[in-house]
Amino acid sequence: MSRIDINRLHVRYGPYEVLSDITFTVSRGDFLAVVGPNGSGKTTLIKTVIGLLKPASGTITFGGKTFSESGLQVGYLPQKSSYADPRFPASVREVVASGLMVQRSNPKRLSAEDFQSVQSVLSMLQIDHLAGKRVGKLSGGQQQRVHLARAMVGKPTLLVLDEPTGALDPQTRECFYTTLMELNRTHRVTIIIVTHDSHSIGQYAKKILFLDRQMLFYGTMQEFHDGPNSQHYFNHSHTEGGRPC
Ligand code: ADP
């Protein structure tokens, strides 16, 4: 993936314009946090970028090509992903493997190489010891790692996450962000994350887009901190230190 150019994007639900005149670029290796109040259009924006919603006007190009021409591999963690029922009859290994199956048309069978991919993503995210466990029996933080593993198993170059830490305690959330930062730095995965958590994501992301149906700010974290309005935008929830991941 070279870069994603979002240019003069407008998105509507029926007559109701949710996003107006959005223009920004995501470069290879970026870690972009999309923040803003409830209803400000964050989910709508990322769904439009990855082709799940159609813009009313404007363009989105991937290295100058359309999404389908670009062949871009995207890992997507939608909002409210959880396996709340402890009886949910799938193991961690099966859930992660299902991330490979969705890419296939036919035959939907896993090869030895696929099992190797599952194993290596479980190791990378330090959940290989959970491989045979029922996913519904895991803690919230462990389940979120399983979702991340499922999104990562197809070796995406772009990872898009929608409020992935909403149900996690502050310490588990920081560990999750640290894992994302490592994926970004070590494996050069480009990351776009939607979060409420504008304070703590600032320590991990490289760039921030502050949205309220239009773009209020787009730039590096440093530029955001140095700007006149950063105190106004940030919520000051403090994170708890202590326990290691
Ligand atoms: P955020 O992710 O920032 O909370 P959303 O993108 O989910 O915001 O929603 C932006 C606005 O669009 C909200 O007012 C929401 O009610 C509205 N909206 C979201 N999805 C739909 C839909 N499918 N149909 C109509 N309106 C929608």
Short mmCIF file of C-alpha atoms and ligand atoms in Angstrom, two decimals:
data_model
loop_
_atom_site.label_atom_id
_atom_site.label_comp_id
_atom_site.label_asym_id
_atom_site.label_seq_id
_atom_site.Cartn_x
_atom_site.Cartn_y
_atom_site.Cartn_z
CA MET A 1 0.00 0.00 0.00
CA SER A 2 1.52 3.32 -0.93
CA ARG A 3 -1.05 5.82 0.32
CA ILE A 4 -4.75 6.48 0.69
CA ASP A 5 -6.00 9.84 -0.55
CA ILE A 6 -9.39 10.95 0.70
CA ASN A 7 -10.46 13.98 -1.27
CA ARG A 8 -13.46 16.27 -0.66
CA LEU A 9 -15.52 13.43 0.72
CA HIS A 10 -19.22 13.91 1.51
CA VAL A 11 -21.32 11.07 2.96
CA ARG A 12 -25.09 11.04 3.46
CA TYR A 13 -27.68 8.76 4.99
CA GLY A 14 -30.67 9.65 2.79
CA PRO A 15 -30.99 13.44 2.78
CA TYR A 16 -28.91 13.76 5.96
CA GLU A 17 -25.27 14.74 5.41
CA VAL A 18 -23.07 13.10 8.06
CA LEU A 19 -19.63 13.96 6.69
CA SER A 20 -18.81 17.17 4.84
CA ASP A 21 -15.76 17.97 2.80
CA ILE A 22 -13.26 15.57 4.35
CA THR A 23 -9.75 15.62 2.86
CA PHE A 24 -6.70 13.84 4.26
CA THR A 25 -4.02 11.33 3.36
CA VAL A 26 -2.94 8.14 5.09
CA SER A 27 0.62 7.15 4.20
CA ARG A 28 2.18 3.72 4.42
CA GLY A 29 3.16 3.00 8.03
CA ASP A 30 0.90 5.67 9.54
CA PHE A 31 -0.90 5.09 12.82
CA LEU A 32 -3.92 7.41 12.65
CA ALA A 33 -6.38 7.95 15.50
CA VAL A 34 -9.85 9.20 14.51
CA VAL A 35 -11.42 10.92 17.51
CA GLY A 36 -14.52 13.02 18.13
CA PRO A 37 -17.80 13.07 20.05
CA ASN A 38 -20.54 10.46 19.71
CA GLY A 39 -22.36 10.78 16.42
CA SER A 40 -19.57 12.81 14.83
CA GLY A 41 -19.24 10.37 11.92
CA LYS A 42 -16.15 8.35 12.93
CA THR A 43 -17.62 4.93 12.09
CA THR A 44 -19.16 6.32 8.92
CA LEU A 45 -15.76 7.65 7.84
CA ILE A 46 -13.82 4.42 8.27
CA LYS A 47 -16.61 2.35 6.67
CA THR A 48 -16.49 4.66 3.68
CA VAL A 49 -12.70 4.48 3.44
CA ILE A 50 -12.76 0.67 3.28
CA GLY A 51 -15.62 0.59 0.79
CA LEU A 52 -18.51 -0.52 3.04
CA LEU A 53 -20.38 2.74 2.38
CA LYS A 54 -20.53 4.76 -0.82
CA PRO A 55 -19.73 8.46 -0.70
CA ALA A 56 -22.27 10.98 -2.01
CA SER A 57 -19.34 12.79 -3.60
CA GLY A 58 -15.56 12.99 -3.42
CA THR A 59 -12.93 10.34 -4.09
CA ILE A 60 -10.89 7.77 -2.20
CA THR A 61 -7.86 6.37 -4.00
CA PHE A 62 -5.25 3.81 -2.99
CA GLY A 63 -1.92 4.66 -4.61
CA GLY A 64 -3.96 6.35 -7.35
CA LYS A 65 -6.16 3.27 -7.89
CA THR A 66 -9.66 2.28 -6.78
CA PHE A 67 -9.96 -0.04 -3.80
CA SER A 68 -10.60 -3.14 -5.92
CA GLU A 69 -7.81 -2.32 -8.42
CA SER A 70 -5.35 -1.75 -5.59
CA GLY A 71 -5.58 -5.33 -4.24
CA LEU A 72 -5.18 -3.87 -0.76
CA GLN A 73 -5.53 -6.39 2.09
CA VAL A 74 -7.55 -4.87 4.93
CA GLY A 75 -8.02 -6.25 8.43
CA TYR A 76 -11.17 -4.81 10.01
CA LEU A 77 -12.30 -4.97 13.63
CA PRO A 78 -15.88 -3.69 13.71
CA GLN A 79 -17.45 -2.06 16.74
CA LYS A 80 -18.95 -4.23 19.51
CA SER A 81 -17.11 -7.40 18.64
CA SER A 82 -17.59 -9.78 21.53
CA TYR A 83 -18.33 -13.39 22.31
CA ALA A 84 -20.45 -12.77 25.38
CA ASP A 85 -21.86 -16.31 25.55
CA PRO A 86 -19.36 -18.64 27.30
CA ARG A 87 -20.98 -21.57 25.44
CA PHE A 88 -20.09 -20.09 22.03
CA PRO A 89 -18.81 -23.31 20.52
CA ALA A 90 -15.63 -22.20 18.79
CA SER A 91 -12.03 -22.34 19.88
CA VAL A 92 -9.60 -19.45 19.58
CA ARG A 93 -7.82 -21.31 16.76
CA GLU A 94 -11.09 -21.73 14.82
CA VAL A 95 -12.13 -18.10 15.26
CA VAL A 96 -8.75 -16.86 14.04
CA ALA A 97 -8.79 -19.33 11.10
CA SER A 98 -12.22 -17.99 10.08
CA GLY A 99 -10.41 -14.73 9.25
CA LEU A 100 -8.74 -16.64 6.38
CA MET A 101 -11.92 -18.36 5.23
CA VAL A 102 -13.75 -15.10 4.52
CA GLN A 103 -11.13 -14.21 1.91
CA ARG A 104 -11.77 -17.40 -0.03
CA SER A 105 -14.51 -18.17 -2.48
CA ASN A 106 -13.90 -21.89 -2.98
CA PRO A 107 -12.78 -24.30 -1.63
CA LYS A 108 -13.22 -23.21 1.97
CA ARG A 109 -10.63 -25.55 3.32
CA LEU A 110 -7.52 -24.68 5.29
CA SER A 111 -4.09 -25.75 4.09
CA ALA A 112 -1.05 -26.59 6.22
CA GLU A 113 0.25 -23.12 5.33
CA ASP A 114 -2.98 -21.60 6.71
CA PHE A 115 -2.53 -23.42 10.01
CA GLN A 116 1.00 -22.04 10.09
CA SER A 117 -0.37 -18.50 9.56
CA VAL A 118 -2.84 -19.00 12.44
CA GLN A 119 -0.07 -20.28 14.67
CA SER A 120 2.26 -17.42 13.89
CA VAL A 121 -0.35 -14.70 14.47
CA LEU A 122 -1.29 -16.32 17.81
CA SER A 123 2.38 -16.27 18.82
CA MET A 124 2.85 -12.72 17.63
CA LEU A 125 -0.06 -11.55 19.81
CA GLN A 126 1.04 -13.77 22.71
CA ILE A 127 -2.14 -15.84 22.86
CA ASP A 128 -0.78 -19.15 21.52
CA HIS A 129 -1.39 -20.73 24.94
CA LEU A 130 -5.14 -20.01 24.45
CA ALA A 131 -5.40 -21.70 21.02
CA GLY A 132 -7.61 -24.60 22.13
CA LYS A 133 -9.80 -22.62 24.57
CA ARG A 134 -13.42 -21.67 23.96
CA VAL A 135 -13.44 -18.04 22.96
CA GLY A 136 -16.56 -17.23 25.04
CA LYS A 137 -14.73 -18.20 28.21
CA LEU A 138 -11.91 -15.69 27.81
CA SER A 139 -11.58 -12.31 29.49
CA GLY A 140 -12.48 -9.14 27.58
CA GLY A 141 -8.82 -8.34 26.94
CA GLN A 142 -8.08 -11.86 25.69
CA GLN A 143 -11.15 -11.81 23.43
CA GLN A 144 -10.05 -8.53 21.95
CA ARG A 145 -6.65 -10.07 21.13
CA VAL A 146 -8.49 -12.93 19.41
CA HIS A 147 -10.41 -10.39 17.30
CA LEU A 148 -7.16 -8.69 16.48
CA ALA A 149 -5.58 -12.03 15.53
CA ARG A 150 -8.56 -12.79 13.26
CA ALA A 151 -8.15 -9.41 11.56
CA MET A 152 -4.36 -9.90 11.24
CA VAL A 153 -4.19 -13.51 10.05
CA GLY A 154 -4.58 -12.59 6.36
CA LYS A 155 -1.46 -10.38 6.72
CA PRO A 156 -3.21 -7.10 5.96
CA THR A 157 -1.22 -4.02 5.09
CA LEU A 158 -4.03 -1.85 6.51
CA LEU A 159 -5.67 -2.53 9.87
CA VAL A 160 -8.87 -0.62 10.70
CA LEU A 161 -10.27 -0.79 14.24
CA ASP A 162 -13.53 0.74 15.48
CA GLU A 163 -13.51 1.47 19.24
CA PRO A 164 -11.67 -1.75 20.06
CA THR A 165 -11.04 -0.96 23.72
CA GLY A 166 -14.49 0.19 24.89
CA ALA A 167 -15.06 -2.76 27.21
CA LEU A 168 -11.51 -3.01 28.56
CA ASP A 169 -10.13 -1.76 31.86
CA PRO A 170 -7.47 0.97 31.54
CA GLN A 171 -4.49 -1.33 32.04
CA THR A 172 -5.69 -3.90 29.49
CA ARG A 173 -6.43 -1.07 27.10
CA GLU A 174 -2.86 0.26 27.39
CA CYS A 175 -1.50 -3.26 26.69
CA PHE A 176 -3.74 -3.49 23.61
CA TYR A 177 -2.47 -0.12 22.34
CA THR A 178 1.12 -1.22 22.96
CA THR A 179 0.50 -4.32 20.82
CA LEU A 180 -0.92 -2.13 18.04
CA MET A 181 2.12 0.13 18.23
CA GLU A 182 4.41 -2.89 17.86
CA LEU A 183 2.44 -4.13 14.84
CA ASN A 184 2.78 -0.67 13.37
CA ARG A 185 6.49 -0.24 14.08
CA THR A 186 7.81 -3.75 13.67
CA HIS A 187 5.54 -5.14 10.97
CA ARG A 188 4.83 -1.82 9.21
CA VAL A 189 1.07 -2.35 9.36
CA THR A 190 -0.75 0.89 8.61
CA ILE A 191 -3.35 1.48 11.32
CA ILE A 192 -6.52 3.57 11.48
CA ILE A 193 -8.23 3.42 14.85
CA VAL A 194 -11.49 5.04 15.95
CA THR A 195 -11.49 5.83 19.64
CA HIS A 196 -13.12 7.94 22.31
CA ASP A 197 -9.95 7.79 24.14
CA SER A 198 -8.20 10.86 22.78
CA HIS A 199 -5.95 11.23 25.81
CA SER A 200 -4.28 7.84 26.01
CA ILE A 201 -4.15 7.07 22.26
CA GLY A 202 -1.92 10.14 21.94
CA GLN A 203 0.98 8.16 23.37
CA TYR A 204 0.75 5.52 20.64
CA ALA A 205 -0.62 7.02 17.42
CA LYS A 206 1.44 9.17 15.07
CA LYS A 207 -1.39 11.27 13.65
CA ILE A 208 -4.80 12.40 14.78
CA LEU A 209 -7.95 13.37 12.92
CA PHE A 210 -10.45 15.23 15.07
CA LEU A 211 -13.87 14.91 13.54
CA ASP A 212 -17.23 16.50 14.16
CA ARG A 213 -19.02 15.83 10.89
CA GLN A 214 -16.26 17.92 9.35
CA MET A 215 -12.54 17.90 10.00
CA LEU A 216 -11.64 20.03 12.99
CA PHE A 217 -7.99 18.97 13.00
CA TYR A 218 -5.70 16.68 11.05
CA GLY A 219 -1.98 16.41 11.68
CA THR A 220 0.72 14.81 13.78
CA MET A 221 0.32 14.33 17.52
CA GLN A 222 3.03 16.92 18.05
CA GLU A 223 1.22 19.50 15.95
CA PHE A 224 -1.97 18.72 17.84
CA HIS A 225 -0.31 19.18 21.24
CA ASP A 226 1.38 22.39 20.14
CA GLY A 227 -1.86 23.80 18.70
CA PRO A 228 -4.00 26.32 20.57
CA ASN A 229 -7.04 24.08 21.01
CA SER A 230 -5.63 20.77 22.16
CA GLN A 231 -6.75 21.22 25.77
CA HIS A 232 -10.27 21.82 24.55
CA TYR A 233 -10.41 18.60 22.51
CA PHE A 234 -8.72 16.26 24.94
CA ASN A 235 -10.54 14.47 27.69
CA HIS A 236 -8.28 14.04 30.68
CA SER A 237 -8.95 10.50 31.72
CA HIS A 238 -5.77 9.32 33.39
CA THR A 239 -4.41 5.86 32.92
CA GLU A 240 -3.40 3.58 35.71
CA GLY A 241 0.20 2.50 35.73
CA GLY A 242 1.51 -0.66 37.31
CA ARG A 243 0.70 -4.17 36.17
CA PRO A 244 2.72 -5.35 33.16
CA CYS A 245 0.88 -6.72 30.07
P1 ADP B 1 -19.67 7.99 15.55
O1 ADP B 1 -18.97 6.75 15.07
O2 ADP B 1 -18.78 9.20 15.58
O3 ADP B 1 -20.41 7.80 16.85
P2 ADP B 1 -21.48 7.42 13.34
O4 ADP B 1 -20.68 7.45 12.10
O5 ADP B 1 -21.85 6.09 13.91
O6 ADP B 1 -20.79 8.35 14.44
O7 ADP B 1 -22.84 8.21 13.10
C1 ADP B 1 -22.88 9.56 12.61
C2 ADP B 1 -24.31 10.01 12.49
O8 ADP B 1 -24.96 9.27 11.46
C3 ADP B 1 -25.15 9.81 13.76
O9 ADP B 1 -26.05 10.90 13.89
C4 ADP B 1 -25.90 8.52 13.50
O10 ADP B 1 -27.13 8.51 14.19
C5 ADP B 1 -26.11 8.59 11.99
N1 ADP B 1 -26.17 7.24 11.39
C6 ADP B 1 -25.24 6.26 11.55
N2 ADP B 1 -25.58 5.16 10.84
C7 ADP B 1 -26.73 5.46 10.21
C8 ADP B 1 -27.60 4.75 9.32
N3 ADP B 1 -27.32 3.50 8.92
N4 ADP B 1 -28.73 5.38 8.88
C9 ADP B 1 -29.00 6.65 9.26
N5 ADP B 1 -28.24 7.39 10.08
C10 ADP B 1 -27.11 6.81 10.56
#
